[in-house]
mmCIF file of C-alpha atoms and ligand atoms in Angstrom:
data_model
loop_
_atom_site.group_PDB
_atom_site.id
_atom_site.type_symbol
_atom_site.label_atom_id
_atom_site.label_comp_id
_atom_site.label_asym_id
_atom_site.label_seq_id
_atom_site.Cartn_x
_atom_site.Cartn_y
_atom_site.Cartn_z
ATOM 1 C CA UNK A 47 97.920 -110.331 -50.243
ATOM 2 C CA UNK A 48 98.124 -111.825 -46.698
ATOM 3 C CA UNK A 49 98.765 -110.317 -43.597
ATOM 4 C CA UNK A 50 100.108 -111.602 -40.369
ATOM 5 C CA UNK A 51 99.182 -110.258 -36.803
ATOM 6 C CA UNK A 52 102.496 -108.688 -35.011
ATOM 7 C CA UNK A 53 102.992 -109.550 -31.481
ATOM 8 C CA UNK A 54 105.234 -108.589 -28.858
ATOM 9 C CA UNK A 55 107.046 -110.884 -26.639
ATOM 10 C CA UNK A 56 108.833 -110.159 -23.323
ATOM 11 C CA UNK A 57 110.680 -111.888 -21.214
ATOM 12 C CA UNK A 58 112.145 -110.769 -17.613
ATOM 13 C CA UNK A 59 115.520 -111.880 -16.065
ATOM 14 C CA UNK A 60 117.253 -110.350 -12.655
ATOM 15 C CA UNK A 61 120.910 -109.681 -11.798
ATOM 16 C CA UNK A 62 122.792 -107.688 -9.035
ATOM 17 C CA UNK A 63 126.267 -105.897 -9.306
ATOM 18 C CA UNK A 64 127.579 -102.880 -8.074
ATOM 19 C CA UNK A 65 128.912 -99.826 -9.953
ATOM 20 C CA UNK A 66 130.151 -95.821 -9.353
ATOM 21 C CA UNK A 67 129.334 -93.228 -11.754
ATOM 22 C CA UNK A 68 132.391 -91.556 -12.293
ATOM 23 C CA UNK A 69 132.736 -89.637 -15.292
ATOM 24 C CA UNK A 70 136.606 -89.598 -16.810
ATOM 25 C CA UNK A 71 135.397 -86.596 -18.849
ATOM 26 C CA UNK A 72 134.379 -84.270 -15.266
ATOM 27 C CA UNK A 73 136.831 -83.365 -12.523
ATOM 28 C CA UNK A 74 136.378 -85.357 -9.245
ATOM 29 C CA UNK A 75 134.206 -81.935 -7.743
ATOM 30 C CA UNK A 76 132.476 -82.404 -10.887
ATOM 31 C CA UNK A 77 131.843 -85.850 -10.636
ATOM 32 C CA UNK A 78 130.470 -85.432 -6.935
ATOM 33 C CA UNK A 79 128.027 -82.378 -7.603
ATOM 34 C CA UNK A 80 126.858 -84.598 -10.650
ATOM 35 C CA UNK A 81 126.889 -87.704 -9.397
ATOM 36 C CA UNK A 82 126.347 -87.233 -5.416
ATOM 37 C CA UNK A 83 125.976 -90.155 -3.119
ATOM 38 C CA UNK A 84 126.151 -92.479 -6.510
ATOM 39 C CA UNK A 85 130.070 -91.479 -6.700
ATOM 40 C CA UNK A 86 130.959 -93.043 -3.420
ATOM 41 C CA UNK A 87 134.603 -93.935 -4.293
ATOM 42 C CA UNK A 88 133.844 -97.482 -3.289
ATOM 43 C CA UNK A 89 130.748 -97.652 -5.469
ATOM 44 C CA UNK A 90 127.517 -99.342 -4.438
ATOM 45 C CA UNK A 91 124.601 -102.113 -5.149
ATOM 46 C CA UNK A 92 121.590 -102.683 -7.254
ATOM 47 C CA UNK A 93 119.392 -105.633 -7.585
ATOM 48 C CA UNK A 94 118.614 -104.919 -11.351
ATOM 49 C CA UNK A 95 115.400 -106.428 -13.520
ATOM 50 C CA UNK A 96 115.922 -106.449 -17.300
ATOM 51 C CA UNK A 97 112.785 -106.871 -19.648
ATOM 52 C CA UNK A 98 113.543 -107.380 -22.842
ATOM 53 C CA UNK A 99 110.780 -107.360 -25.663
ATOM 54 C CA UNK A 100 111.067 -108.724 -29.166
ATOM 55 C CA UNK A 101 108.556 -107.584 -32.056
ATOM 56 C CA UNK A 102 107.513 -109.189 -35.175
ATOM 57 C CA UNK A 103 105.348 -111.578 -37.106
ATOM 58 C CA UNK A 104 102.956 -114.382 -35.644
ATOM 59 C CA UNK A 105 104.483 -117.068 -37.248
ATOM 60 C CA UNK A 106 101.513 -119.351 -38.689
ATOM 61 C CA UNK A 107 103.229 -122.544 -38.492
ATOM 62 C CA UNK A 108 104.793 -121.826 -35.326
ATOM 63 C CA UNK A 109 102.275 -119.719 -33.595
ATOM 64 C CA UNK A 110 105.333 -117.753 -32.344
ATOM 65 C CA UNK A 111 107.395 -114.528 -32.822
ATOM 66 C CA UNK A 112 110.289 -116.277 -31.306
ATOM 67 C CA UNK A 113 110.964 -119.147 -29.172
ATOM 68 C CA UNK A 114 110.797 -118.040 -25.641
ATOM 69 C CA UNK A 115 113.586 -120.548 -25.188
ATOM 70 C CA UNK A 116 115.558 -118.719 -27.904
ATOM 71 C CA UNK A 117 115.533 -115.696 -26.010
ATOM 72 C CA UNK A 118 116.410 -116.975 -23.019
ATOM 73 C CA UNK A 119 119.153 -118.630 -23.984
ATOM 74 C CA UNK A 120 120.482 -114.946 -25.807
ATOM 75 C CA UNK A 121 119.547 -113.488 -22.503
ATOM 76 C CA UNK A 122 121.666 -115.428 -20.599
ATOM 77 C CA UNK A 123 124.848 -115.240 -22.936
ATOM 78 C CA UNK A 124 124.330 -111.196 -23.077
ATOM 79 C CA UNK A 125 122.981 -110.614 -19.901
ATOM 80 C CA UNK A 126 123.624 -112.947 -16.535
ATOM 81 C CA UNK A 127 127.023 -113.981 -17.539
ATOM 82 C CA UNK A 128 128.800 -110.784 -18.281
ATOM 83 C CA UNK A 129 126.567 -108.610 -15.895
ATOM 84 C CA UNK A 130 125.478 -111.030 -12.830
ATOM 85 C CA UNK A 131 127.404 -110.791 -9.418
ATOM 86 C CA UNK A 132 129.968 -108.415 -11.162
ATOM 87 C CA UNK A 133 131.457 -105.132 -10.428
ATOM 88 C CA UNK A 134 130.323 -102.725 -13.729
ATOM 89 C CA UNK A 135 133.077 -100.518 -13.749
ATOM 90 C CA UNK A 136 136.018 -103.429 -13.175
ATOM 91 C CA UNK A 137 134.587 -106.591 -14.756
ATOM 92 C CA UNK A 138 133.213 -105.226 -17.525
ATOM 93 C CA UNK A 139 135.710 -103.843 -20.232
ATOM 94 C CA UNK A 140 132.790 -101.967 -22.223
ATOM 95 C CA UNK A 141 132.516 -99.760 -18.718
ATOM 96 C CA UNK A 142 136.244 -98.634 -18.888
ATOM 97 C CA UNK A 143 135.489 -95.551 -20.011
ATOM 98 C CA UNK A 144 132.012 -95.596 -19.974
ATOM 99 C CA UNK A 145 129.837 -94.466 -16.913
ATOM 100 C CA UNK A 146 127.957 -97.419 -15.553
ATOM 101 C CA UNK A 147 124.658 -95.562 -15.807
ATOM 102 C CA UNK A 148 121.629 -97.464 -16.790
ATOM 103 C CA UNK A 149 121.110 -95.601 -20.149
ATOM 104 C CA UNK A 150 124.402 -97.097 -20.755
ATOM 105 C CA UNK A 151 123.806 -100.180 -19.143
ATOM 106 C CA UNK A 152 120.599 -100.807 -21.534
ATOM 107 C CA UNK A 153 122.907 -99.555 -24.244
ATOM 108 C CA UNK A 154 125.589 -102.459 -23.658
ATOM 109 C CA UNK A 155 122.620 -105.020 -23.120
ATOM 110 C CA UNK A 156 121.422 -104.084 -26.251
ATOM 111 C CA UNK A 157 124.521 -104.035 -28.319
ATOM 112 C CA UNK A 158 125.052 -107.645 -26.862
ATOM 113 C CA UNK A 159 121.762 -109.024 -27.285
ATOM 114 C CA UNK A 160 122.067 -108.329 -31.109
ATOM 115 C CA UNK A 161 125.321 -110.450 -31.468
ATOM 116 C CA UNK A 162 123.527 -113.275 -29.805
ATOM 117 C CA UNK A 163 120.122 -113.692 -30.832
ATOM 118 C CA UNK A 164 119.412 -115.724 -33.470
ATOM 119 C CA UNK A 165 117.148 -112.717 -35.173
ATOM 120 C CA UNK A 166 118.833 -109.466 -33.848
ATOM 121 C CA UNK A 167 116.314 -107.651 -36.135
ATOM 122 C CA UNK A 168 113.249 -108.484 -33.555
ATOM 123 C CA UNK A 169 114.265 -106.573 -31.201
ATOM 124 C CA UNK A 170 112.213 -104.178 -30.020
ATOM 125 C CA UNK A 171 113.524 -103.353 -26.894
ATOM 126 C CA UNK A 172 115.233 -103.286 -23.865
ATOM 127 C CA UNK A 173 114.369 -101.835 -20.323
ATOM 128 C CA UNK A 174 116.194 -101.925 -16.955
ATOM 129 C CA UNK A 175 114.960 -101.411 -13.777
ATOM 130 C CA UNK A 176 117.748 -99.811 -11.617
ATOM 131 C CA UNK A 177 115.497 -99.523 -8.512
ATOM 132 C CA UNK A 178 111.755 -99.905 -8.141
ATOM 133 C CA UNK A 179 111.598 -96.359 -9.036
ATOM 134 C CA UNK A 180 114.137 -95.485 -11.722
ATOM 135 C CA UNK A 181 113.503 -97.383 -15.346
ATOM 136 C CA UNK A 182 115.390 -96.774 -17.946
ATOM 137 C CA UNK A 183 114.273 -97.913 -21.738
ATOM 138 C CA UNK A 184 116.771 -98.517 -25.026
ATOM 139 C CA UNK A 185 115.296 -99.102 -28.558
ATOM 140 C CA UNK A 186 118.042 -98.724 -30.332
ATOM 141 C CA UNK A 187 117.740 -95.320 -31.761
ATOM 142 C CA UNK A 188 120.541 -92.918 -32.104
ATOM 143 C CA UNK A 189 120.430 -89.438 -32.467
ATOM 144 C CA UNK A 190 123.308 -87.427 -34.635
ATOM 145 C CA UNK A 191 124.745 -85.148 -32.280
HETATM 146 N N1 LIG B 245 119.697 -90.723 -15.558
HETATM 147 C C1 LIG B 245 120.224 -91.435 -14.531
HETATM 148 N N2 LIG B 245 120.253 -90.908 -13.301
HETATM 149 C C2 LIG B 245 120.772 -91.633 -12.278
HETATM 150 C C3 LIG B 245 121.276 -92.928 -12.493
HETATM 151 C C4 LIG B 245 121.247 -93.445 -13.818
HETATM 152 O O1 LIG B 245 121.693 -94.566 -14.088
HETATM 153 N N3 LIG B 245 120.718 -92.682 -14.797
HETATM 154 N N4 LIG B 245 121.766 -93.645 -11.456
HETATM 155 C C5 LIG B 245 121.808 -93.179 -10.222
HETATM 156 C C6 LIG B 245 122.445 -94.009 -9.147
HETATM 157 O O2 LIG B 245 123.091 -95.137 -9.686
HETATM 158 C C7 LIG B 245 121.670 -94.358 -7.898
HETATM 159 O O3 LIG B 245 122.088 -95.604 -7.435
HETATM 160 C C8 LIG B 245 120.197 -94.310 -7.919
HETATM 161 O O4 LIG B 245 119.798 -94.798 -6.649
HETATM 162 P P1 LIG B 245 118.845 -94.051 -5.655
HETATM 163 O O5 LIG B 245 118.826 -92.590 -5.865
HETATM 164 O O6 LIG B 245 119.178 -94.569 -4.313
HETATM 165 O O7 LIG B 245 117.514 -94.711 -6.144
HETATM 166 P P2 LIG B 245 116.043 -94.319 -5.871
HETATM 167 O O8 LIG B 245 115.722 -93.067 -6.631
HETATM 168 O O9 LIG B 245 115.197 -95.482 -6.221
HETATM 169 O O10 LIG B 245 116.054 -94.122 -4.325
HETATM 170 P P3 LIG B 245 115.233 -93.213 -3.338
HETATM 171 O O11 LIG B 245 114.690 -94.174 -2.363
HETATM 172 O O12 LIG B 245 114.172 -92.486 -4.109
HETATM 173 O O13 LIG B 245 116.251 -92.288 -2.765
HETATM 174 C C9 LIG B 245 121.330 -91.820 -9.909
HETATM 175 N N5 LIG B 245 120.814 -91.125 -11.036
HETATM 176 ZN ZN1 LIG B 246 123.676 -96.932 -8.895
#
């Protein structure tokens, strides 16, 4: 029987939009003791960082888990052009009734990334950076409620 060493690869792209959490299931008092400052009506700005990691076999022939390239390219189908320079809430139909929080951001991200990579199965996971300070991680678990 042979074995092959898994590896992890990640790779790191940036975007900036702006968003308001506003929840459609709270009242607007609700929404502001919730959500404070974040519920300005006119919403505000992040500069976001994604990482996104893939997981699987060293491939012996190609010495990869995946094509860096490959990822890229998924990355910027599922990620910069739906996301990049774009207001969450109004640009983005999955955020219609959906709070624009960054659990749910790394939820869409994810969701996306598996109907564009060419191995959806590698994925490992996905983590956005909101601020320097607030990181939020996805790996596609779900928990019945
Ligand atoms: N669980 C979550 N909590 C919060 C989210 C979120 O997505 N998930 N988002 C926000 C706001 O969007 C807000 O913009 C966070 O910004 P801010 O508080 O300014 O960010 P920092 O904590 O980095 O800033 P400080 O400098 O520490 O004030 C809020 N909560
Ligand atoms: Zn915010």
């Amino acid at each position: 029987m042979s074995s092959k060493p898994v590896g992890y690869i990640t790779r790191i792209e940036k975007f900036s939009a702006c968003h308001r959490l506003h929840s459609p299931f709270l009242s607007n008092e609700e929404n502001v003791i919730v959500y404070g400052k974040c519920n300005n009506e006119n919403g505000h700005g992040h500069n976001y960082t994604v990482e996104v990691t893939l997981r699987g076999p060293v491939e012996e022939d190609t010495g990869m888990v995946e094509n860096i390239t490959e990822l890229k390219r998924a990355m910027q189908i599922a990620i910069m052009d739906v996301l990049d320079h774009k207001n969450l809430d109004k640009d983005v139909p999955y955020f219609k009734n959906v709070v624009s929080t960054t659990e749910n951001v790394s939820v869409f991200i994810w969701n996306n990334l598996t109907l564009h990579l060419e191995k959806p199965s590698l994925l490992y996971e996905v983590k956005v950076h909101e601020t320097d300070k607030n990181i939020i991680a996805y790996r596609g678990e779900v928990i019945e409620a």
